[in-house]
Coordinates of C-alpha atoms in Angstrom, one line a residue:
X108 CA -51.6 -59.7 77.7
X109 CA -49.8 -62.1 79.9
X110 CA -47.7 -63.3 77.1
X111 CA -46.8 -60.4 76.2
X112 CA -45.6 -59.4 79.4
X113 CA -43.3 -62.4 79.3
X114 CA -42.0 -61.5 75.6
X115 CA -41.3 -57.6 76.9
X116 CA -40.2 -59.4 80.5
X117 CA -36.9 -61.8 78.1
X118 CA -36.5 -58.3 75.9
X119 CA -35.6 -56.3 78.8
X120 CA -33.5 -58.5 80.5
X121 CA -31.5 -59.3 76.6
X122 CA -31.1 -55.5 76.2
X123 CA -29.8 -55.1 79.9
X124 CA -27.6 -58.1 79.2
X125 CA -26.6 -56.7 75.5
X126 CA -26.1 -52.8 77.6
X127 CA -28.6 -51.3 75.5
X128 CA -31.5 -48.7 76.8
X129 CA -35.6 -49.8 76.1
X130 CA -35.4 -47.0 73.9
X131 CA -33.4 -47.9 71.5
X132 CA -35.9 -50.4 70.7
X133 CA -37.6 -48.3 68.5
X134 CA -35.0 -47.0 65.9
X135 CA -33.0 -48.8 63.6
X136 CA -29.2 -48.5 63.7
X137 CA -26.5 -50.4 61.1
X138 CA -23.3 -51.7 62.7
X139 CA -20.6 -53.3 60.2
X140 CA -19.2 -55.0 63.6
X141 CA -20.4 -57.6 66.3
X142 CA -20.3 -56.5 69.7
X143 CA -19.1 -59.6 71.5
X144 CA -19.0 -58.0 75.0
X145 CA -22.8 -57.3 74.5
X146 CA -23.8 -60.4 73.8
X147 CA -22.0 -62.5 76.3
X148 CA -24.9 -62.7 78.8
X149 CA -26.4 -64.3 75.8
X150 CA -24.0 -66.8 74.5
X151 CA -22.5 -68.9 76.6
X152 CA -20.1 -70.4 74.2
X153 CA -18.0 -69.5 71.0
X154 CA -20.0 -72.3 69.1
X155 CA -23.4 -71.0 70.1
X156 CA -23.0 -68.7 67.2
X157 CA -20.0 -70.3 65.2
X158 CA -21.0 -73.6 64.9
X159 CA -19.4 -74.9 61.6
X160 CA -16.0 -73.9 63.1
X161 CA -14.9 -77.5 64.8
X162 CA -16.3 -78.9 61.7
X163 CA -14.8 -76.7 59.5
X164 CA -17.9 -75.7 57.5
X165 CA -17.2 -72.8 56.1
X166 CA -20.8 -72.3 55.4
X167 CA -22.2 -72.0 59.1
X168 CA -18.9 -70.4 60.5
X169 CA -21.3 -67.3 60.9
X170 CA -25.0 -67.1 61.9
X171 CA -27.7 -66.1 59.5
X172 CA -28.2 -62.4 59.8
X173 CA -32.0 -63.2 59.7
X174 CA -31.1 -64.8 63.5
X175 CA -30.9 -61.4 64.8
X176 CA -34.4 -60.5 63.9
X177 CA -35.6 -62.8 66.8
X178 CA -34.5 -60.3 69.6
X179 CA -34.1 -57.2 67.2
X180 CA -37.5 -56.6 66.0
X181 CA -37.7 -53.7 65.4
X182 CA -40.3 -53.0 68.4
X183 CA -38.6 -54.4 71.7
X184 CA -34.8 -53.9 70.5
X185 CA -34.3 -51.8 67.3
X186 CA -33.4 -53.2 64.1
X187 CA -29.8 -54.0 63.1
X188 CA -28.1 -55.0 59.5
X189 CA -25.3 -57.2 59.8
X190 CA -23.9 -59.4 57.8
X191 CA -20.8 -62.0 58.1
X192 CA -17.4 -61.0 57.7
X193 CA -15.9 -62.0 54.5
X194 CA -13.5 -64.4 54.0
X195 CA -10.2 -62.7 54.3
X196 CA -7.7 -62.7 51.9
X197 CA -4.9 -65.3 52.4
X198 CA -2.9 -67.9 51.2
X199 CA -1.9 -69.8 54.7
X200 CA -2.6 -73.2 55.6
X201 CA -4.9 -73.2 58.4
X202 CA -7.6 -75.9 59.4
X203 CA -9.4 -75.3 62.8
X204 CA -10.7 -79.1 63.0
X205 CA -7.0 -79.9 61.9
X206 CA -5.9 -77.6 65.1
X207 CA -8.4 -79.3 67.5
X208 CA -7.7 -82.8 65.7
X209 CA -4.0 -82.0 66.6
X210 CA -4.3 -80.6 70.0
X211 CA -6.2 -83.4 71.1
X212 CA -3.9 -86.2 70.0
X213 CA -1.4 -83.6 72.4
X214 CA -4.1 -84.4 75.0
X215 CA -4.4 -80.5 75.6
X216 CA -7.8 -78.8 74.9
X217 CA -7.6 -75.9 72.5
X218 CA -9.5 -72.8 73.3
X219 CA -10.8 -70.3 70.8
X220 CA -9.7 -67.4 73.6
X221 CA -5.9 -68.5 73.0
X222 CA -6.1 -67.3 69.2
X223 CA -8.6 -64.5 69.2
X224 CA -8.8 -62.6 72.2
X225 CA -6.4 -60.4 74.0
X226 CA -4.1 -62.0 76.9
X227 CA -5.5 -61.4 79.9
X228 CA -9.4 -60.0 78.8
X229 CA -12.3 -61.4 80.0
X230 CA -14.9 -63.9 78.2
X231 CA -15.6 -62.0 74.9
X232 CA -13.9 -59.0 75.6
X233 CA -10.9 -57.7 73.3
X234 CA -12.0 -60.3 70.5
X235 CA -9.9 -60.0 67.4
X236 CA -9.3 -61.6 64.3
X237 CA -6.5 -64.2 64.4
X238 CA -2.4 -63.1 63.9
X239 CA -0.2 -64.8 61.9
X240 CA 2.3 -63.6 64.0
X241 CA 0.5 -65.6 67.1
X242 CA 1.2 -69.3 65.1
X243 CA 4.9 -68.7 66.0
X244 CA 3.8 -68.9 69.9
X245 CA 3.2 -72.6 69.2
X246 CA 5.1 -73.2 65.8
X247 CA 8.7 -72.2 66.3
X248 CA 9.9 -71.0 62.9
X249 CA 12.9 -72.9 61.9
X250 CA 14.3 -71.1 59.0
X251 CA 17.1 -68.8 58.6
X252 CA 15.4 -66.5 56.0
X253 CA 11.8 -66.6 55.4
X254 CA 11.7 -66.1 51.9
X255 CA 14.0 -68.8 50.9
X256 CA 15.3 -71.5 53.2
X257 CA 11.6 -71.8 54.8
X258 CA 9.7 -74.8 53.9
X259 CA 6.8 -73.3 52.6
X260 CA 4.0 -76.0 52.7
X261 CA 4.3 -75.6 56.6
X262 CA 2.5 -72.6 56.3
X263 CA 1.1 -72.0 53.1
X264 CA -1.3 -73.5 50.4
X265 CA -0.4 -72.9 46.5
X266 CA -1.2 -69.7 45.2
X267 CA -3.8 -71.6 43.1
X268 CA -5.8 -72.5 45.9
X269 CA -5.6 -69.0 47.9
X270 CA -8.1 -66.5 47.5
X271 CA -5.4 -63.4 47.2
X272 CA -6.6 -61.1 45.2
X273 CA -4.7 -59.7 42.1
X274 CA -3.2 -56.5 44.1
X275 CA -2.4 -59.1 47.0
X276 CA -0.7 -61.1 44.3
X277 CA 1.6 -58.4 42.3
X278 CA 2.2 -57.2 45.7
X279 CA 4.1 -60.4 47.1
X280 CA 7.7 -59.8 47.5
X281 CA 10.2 -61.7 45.3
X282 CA 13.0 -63.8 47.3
X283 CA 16.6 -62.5 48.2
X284 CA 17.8 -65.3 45.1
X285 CA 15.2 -63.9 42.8
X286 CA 17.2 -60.8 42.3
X287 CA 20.0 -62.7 41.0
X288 CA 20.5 -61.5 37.4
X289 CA 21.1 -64.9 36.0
X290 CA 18.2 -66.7 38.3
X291 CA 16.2 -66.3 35.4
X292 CA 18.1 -67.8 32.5
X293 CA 20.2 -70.7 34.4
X294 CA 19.3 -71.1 37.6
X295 CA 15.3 -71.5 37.9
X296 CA 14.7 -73.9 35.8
X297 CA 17.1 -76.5 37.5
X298 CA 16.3 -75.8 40.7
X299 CA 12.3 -76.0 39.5
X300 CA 12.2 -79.5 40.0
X301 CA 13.6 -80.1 43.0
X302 CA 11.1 -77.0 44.4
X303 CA 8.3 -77.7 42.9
X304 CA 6.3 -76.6 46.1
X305 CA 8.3 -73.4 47.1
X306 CA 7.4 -72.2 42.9
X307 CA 4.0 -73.1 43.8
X308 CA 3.3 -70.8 47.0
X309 CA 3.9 -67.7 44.6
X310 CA 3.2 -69.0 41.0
X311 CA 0.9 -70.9 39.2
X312 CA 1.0 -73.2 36.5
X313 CA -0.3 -70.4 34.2
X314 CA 2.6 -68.0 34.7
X315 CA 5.3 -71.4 33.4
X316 CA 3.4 -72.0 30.7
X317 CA 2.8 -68.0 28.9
X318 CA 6.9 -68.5 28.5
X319 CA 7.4 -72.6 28.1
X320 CA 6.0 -73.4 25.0
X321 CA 6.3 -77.3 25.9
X322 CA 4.6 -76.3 29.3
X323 CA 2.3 -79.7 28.6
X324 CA 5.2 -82.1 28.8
X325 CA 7.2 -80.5 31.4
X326 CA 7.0 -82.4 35.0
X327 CA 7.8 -79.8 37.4
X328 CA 5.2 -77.5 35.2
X329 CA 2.2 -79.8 35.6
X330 CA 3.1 -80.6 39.1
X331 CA 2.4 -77.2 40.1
X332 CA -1.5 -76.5 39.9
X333 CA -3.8 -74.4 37.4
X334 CA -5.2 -71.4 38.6
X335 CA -9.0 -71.1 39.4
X336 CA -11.4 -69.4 37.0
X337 CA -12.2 -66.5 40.0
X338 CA -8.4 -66.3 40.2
X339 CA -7.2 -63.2 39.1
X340 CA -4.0 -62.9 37.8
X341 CA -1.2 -60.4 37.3
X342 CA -0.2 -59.8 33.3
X343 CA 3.3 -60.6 33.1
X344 CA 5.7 -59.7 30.5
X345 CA 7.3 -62.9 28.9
X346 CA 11.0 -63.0 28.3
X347 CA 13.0 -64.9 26.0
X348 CA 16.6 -65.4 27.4
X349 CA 19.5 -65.9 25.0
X350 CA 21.5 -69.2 25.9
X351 CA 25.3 -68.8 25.5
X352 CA 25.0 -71.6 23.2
X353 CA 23.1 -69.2 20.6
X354 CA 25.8 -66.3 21.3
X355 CA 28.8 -67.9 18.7
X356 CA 29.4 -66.3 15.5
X357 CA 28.4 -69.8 13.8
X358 CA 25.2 -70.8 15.6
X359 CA 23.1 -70.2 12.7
X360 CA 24.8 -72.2 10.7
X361 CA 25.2 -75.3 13.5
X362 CA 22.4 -75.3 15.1
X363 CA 21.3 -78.3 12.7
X364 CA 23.6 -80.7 14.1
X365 CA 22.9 -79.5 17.8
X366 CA 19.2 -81.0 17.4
X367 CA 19.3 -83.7 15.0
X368 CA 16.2 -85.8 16.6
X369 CA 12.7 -84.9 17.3
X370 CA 13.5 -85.5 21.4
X371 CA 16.1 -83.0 21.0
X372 CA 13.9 -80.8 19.3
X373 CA 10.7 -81.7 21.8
X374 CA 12.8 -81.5 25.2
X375 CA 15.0 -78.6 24.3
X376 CA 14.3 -76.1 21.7
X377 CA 10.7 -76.3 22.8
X378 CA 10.8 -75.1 25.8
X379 CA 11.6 -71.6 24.0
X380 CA 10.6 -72.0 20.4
X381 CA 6.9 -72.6 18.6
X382 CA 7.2 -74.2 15.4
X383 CA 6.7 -71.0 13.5
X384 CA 9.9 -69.9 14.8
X385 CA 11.8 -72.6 12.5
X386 CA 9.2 -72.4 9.5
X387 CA 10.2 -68.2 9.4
X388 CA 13.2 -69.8 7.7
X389 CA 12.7 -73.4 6.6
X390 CA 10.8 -73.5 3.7
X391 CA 8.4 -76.7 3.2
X392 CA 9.1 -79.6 3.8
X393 CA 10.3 -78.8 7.0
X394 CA 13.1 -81.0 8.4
X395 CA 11.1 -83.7 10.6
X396 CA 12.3 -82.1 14.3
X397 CA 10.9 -79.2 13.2
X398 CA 7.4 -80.9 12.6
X399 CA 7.4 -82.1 16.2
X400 CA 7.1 -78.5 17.6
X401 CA 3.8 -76.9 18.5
X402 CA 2.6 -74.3 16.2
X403 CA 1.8 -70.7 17.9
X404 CA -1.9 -70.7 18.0
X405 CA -1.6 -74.6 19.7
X406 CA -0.1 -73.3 22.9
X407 CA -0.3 -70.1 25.6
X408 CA 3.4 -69.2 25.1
X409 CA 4.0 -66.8 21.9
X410 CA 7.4 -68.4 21.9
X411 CA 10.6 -66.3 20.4
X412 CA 9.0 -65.2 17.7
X413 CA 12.2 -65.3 15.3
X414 CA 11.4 -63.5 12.0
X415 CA 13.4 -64.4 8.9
X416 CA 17.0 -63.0 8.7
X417 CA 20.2 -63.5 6.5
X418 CA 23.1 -65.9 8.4
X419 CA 26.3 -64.0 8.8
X420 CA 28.1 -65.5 5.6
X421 CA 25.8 -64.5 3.6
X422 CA 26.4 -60.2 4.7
X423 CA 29.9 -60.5 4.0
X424 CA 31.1 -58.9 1.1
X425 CA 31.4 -60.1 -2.2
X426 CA 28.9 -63.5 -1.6
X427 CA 26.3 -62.2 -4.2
X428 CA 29.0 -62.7 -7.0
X429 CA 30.5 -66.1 -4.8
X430 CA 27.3 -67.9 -3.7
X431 CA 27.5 -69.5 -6.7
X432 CA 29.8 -71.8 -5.7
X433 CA 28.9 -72.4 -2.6
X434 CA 24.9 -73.5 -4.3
X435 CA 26.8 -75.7 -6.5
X436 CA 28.8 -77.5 -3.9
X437 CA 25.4 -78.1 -1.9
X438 CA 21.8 -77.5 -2.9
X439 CA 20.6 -78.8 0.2
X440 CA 22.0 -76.2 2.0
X441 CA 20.1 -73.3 -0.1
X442 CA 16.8 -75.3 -0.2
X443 CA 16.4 -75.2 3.6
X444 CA 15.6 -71.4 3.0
X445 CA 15.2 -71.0 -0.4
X446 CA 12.9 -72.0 -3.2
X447 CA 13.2 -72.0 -6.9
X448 CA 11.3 -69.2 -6.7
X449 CA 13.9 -67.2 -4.6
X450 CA 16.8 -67.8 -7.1
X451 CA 14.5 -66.8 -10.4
X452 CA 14.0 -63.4 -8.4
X453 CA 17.8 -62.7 -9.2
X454 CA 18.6 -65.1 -11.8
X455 CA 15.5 -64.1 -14.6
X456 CA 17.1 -61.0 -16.2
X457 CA 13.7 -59.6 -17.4
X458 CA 12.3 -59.4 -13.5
X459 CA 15.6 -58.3 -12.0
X460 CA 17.7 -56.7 -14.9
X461 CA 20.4 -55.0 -12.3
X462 CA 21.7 -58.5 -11.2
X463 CA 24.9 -57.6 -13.6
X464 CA 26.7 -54.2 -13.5
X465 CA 26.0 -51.2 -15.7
X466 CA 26.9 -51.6 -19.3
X467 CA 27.5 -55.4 -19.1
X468 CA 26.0 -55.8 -22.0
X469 CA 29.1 -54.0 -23.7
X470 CA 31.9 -56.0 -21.7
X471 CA 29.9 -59.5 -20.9
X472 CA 31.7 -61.2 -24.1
X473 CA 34.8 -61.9 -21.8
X474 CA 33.2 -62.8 -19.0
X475 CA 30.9 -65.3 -21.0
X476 CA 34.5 -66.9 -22.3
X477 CA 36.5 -66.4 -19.6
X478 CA 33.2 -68.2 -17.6
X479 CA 33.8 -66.1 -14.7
X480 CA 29.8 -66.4 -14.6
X481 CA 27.6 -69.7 -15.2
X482 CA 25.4 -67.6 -18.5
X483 CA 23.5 -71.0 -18.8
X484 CA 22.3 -70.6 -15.4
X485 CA 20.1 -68.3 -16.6
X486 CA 20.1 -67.9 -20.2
X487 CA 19.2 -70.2 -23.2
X488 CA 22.6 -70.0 -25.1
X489 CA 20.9 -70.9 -28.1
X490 CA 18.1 -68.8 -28.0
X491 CA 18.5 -65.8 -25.8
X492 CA 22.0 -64.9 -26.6
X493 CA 21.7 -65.9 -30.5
X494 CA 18.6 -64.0 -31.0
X495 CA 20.5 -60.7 -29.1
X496 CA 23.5 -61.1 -31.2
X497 CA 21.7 -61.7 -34.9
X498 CA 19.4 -58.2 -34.1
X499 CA 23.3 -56.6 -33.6
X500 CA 24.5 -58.1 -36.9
X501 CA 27.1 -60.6 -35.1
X502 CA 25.4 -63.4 -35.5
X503 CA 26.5 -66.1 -38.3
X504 CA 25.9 -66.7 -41.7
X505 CA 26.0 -69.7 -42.9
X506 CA 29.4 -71.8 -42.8
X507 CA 31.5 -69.5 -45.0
X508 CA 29.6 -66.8 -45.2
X509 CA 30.7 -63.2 -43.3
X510 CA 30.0 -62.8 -39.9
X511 CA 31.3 -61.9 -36.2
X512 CA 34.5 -64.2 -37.1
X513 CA 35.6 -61.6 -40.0
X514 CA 38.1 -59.5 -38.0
X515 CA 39.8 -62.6 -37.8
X516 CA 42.0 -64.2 -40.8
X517 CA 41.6 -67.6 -41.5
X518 CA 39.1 -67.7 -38.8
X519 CA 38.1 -71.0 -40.1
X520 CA 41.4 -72.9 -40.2
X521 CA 42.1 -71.7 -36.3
X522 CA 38.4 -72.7 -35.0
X523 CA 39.3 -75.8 -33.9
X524 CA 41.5 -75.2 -30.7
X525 CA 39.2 -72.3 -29.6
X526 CA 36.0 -75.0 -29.9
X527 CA 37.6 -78.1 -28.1
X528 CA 38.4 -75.1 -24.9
X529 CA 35.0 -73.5 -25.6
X530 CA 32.5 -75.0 -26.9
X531 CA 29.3 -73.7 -25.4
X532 CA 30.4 -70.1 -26.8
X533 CA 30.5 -71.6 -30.3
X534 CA 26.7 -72.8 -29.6
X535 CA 25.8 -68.9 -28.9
X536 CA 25.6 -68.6 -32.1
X537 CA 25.8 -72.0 -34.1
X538 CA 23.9 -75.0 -34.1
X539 CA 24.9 -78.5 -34.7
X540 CA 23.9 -78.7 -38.2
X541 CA 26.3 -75.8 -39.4
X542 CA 29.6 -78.4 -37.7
X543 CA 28.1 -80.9 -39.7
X544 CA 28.2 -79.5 -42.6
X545 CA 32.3 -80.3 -42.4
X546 CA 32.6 -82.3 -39.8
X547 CA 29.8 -85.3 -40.1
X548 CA 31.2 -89.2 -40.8
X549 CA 28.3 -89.6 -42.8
X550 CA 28.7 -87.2 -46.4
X551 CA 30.2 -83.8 -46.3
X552 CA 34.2 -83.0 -45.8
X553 CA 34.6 -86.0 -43.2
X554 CA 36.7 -83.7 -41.0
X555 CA 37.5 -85.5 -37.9
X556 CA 37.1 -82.7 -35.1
X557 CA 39.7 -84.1 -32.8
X558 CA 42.7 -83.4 -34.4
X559 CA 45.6 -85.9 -35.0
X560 CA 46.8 -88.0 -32.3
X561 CA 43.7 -87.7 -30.5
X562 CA 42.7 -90.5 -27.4
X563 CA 39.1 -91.4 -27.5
X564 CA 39.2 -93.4 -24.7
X565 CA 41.5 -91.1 -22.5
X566 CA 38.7 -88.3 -23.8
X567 CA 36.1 -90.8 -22.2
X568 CA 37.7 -91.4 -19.3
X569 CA 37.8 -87.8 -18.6
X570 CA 34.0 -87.2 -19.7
X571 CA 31.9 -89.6 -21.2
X572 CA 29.4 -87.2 -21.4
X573 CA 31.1 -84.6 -24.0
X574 CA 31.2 -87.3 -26.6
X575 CA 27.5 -86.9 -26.3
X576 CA 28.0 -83.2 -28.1
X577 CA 28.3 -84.6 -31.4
X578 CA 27.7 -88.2 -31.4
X579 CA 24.4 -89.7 -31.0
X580 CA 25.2 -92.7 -28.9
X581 CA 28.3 -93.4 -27.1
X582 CA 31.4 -93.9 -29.6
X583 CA 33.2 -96.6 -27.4
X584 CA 31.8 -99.6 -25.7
X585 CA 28.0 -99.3 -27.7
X586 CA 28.1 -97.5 -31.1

């Protein structure tokens, strides 16, 4: 009995000292708040309670809500629920040991009252979470603007290593130089390295690298930190912007000689462009910058995501009937986008018979002469056109015998001049053996093909390679 007289005796004083009633001991109330003027008969000092606060232990900052069961039983004082306040959200820089560490080296004595209690109020009355606003009493804001001539590490911990949450986050306000329309295309990225901190406070190294596709070998990238796990972040749309560079009528065709190295290619078309982006048009092999590019699925950014499109020289009209030309003059410039394949889609008349106008057929004869087309491009002028023109009766007959040549008199005394301009027609429709038949050193007519006062050696000067028509070996010089 006596002890219990002593355990009642210490309740009743506690609940006069917390201002509650003896009957209240009974029930069982929830409050979502500590009364601090209730308990201050009990707890002398701030640390009774907050003990990991010099220490800064975030762990014992609050007591254990099972420490309130010693006085609120349930029997002498009624029951309470309460549970520590959660961390709030925030990105500032604060350190309580680092405040004490620092107040001390002042030789001044920080008190918990000067941050979190109202001017004037008694011990553990008007208690109150901490201001931002209240820093400036001590720390004298130097900047101008606070969004952007404020050094923010003097306040502020990376994004990365706040606990903001992701409406906190989309929330923060963008600063005054932000809204500049051509911040993001010129200016951010050379005033990145020099702010590497500044970027930090708002971004994290995740939102550089879903646009920089060479995010991994940029400094002033990895010098900003990677977001947490638990961090959650906003979903922001990725933007390409065109350099002024790209805008000229001939950047297609230049933009070759702008990156002739793989640094080139690594320092500055990376930053924009995945590998994929140069494969849309370069066929394989691709030129060696290109294969120093990451591929798509190798990095975070999607990059441009250029799809395959004709240069401007190659819309302008007339270049179907022209390109020809322009392949012959340079293969290597048609192989960077195009295969074999790609020209046998045009040039094979069986899988693309519209490549020539309607009724070619009937008009193609002075074309084929006049060569205004390379025919041997794309037919076998032995096979393909002599089979077409025997199944229409033109082909010919023999040496002497009738054939296309009849509307012509004499045909065979005039052949000569129209064969030394045009040979490959003649081979249309004759082979070497029907010439030979007149023409060959070795038995027939012995006709000599070149006519009198003919050069041989001027001829072979010209073009060794059309004594080659006739002759087995090289007439001059060998045989």
């Amino acid at each position: 009995m006596k002890a219990r007289s002593i355990t009642f005796a210490a309740t009743l004083l506690a609940a006069v000292a917390l201002g509650l009633s003896p009957g209240a001991a009974s029930g069982q109330t929830s409050q979502s708040e500590f009364r601090h003027d209730d308990h201050r008969g009990l707890f002398p000092l701030c640390t009774g309670c907050h003990t990991g606060i010099p220490a800064g232990d975030r762990a014992s900052f609050y007591p254990e809500p099972s420490s309130c069961a010693s006085c609120h039983d349930g029997r002498d004082l009624q029951r309470v629920r309460w549970a520590p306040s959660q961390t709030p959200e925030t990105n500032l820089d604060y350190s309580h040991p680092a405040h004490f560490a620092a107040a001390e080296r002042e030789g001044e004595e920080m008190e918990c009252a000067s941050c979190h209690q109202e001017p004037g109020s008694g011990r553990m009355l008007g208690v109150l979470r901490a201001d931002a606003a209240q820093c400036l009493s001590c720390h004298e804001h130097q900047a101008d603007q606070h969004f952007q001539d404020a050094e923010c590490t003097t306040c502020h911990v990376p994004l990365a290593e706040s606990n903001l949450s992701l409406e906190r986050i989309a929330a923060l306000d963008a600063p005054p130089d932000h809204d500049d329309g051509a911040f993001l295309a010129a200016v951010h990225g050379e005033a990145a390295p020099n702010e590497t901190a500044r970027c930090a406070t708002c971004h994290t190294q995740n939102r550089c690298a879903a646009c920089h596709v060479n995010a991994g070998q940029v400094a002033a990238i990895q010098a900003i930190p990677v977001a947490p796990a638990s961090l959650r972040l906003p979903v922001s749309a990725v933007h390409y912007s065109i350099p002024t560079t790209h805008e000229s009528f001939a950047w297609l065709q230049s933009h070759g000689s702008a990156v002739p190295s793989s640094a080139s290619m690594a320092s500055d078309c990376s930053t924009c462009h995945t590998r994929n982006d140069c494969t849309s048009c370069h066929v394989d092999p691709a030129p060696r910058p290109i294969q120093g590019l990451p591929a798509r699925q190798e990095v975070p950014a999607p990059g441009v995501g250029l799809e395959r499109a004709a240069p401007e020289t190659h819309t302008a009209f007339g270049f179907l009937n022209a390109h020809g030309s322009m392949a012959a003059a340079d293969e290597g410039t048609c192989a960077t986008c195009h295969t074999e394949e790609s020209c046998i889609a045009c040039h094979s008349a069986p899988q693309a018979p519209t490549y020539h106008p309607v009724n070619f057929v009937q008009q193609h004869a002075a074309a084929a002469y006049g060569q205004t087309m390379e025919c041997q491009s794309c037919h076998s002028q032995e096979q393909f056109c002599r089979s077409c023109h025997m199944e229409q009766g033109l082909g010919s007959r023999g040496r002497l015998g009738p054939g296309y040549h009849d509307g012509q008199a004499l045909w065979l005394f005039q052949h000569g001049a129209a064969a030394r301009q045009q040979l490959e027609t003649c081979a249309s429709c004759h082979t070497q053996n029907e010439c030979l038949q007149c023409h060959s050193q070795k038995g027939a007519f012995k006709v000599n093909p070149h006519g009198p006062n003919f050069d041989a050696e001027a001829a072979r000067k010209r073009n060794a390679q059309i004594c080659l028509a006739c002759h087995l070996t090289p007439p001059l010089g060998g045989g």
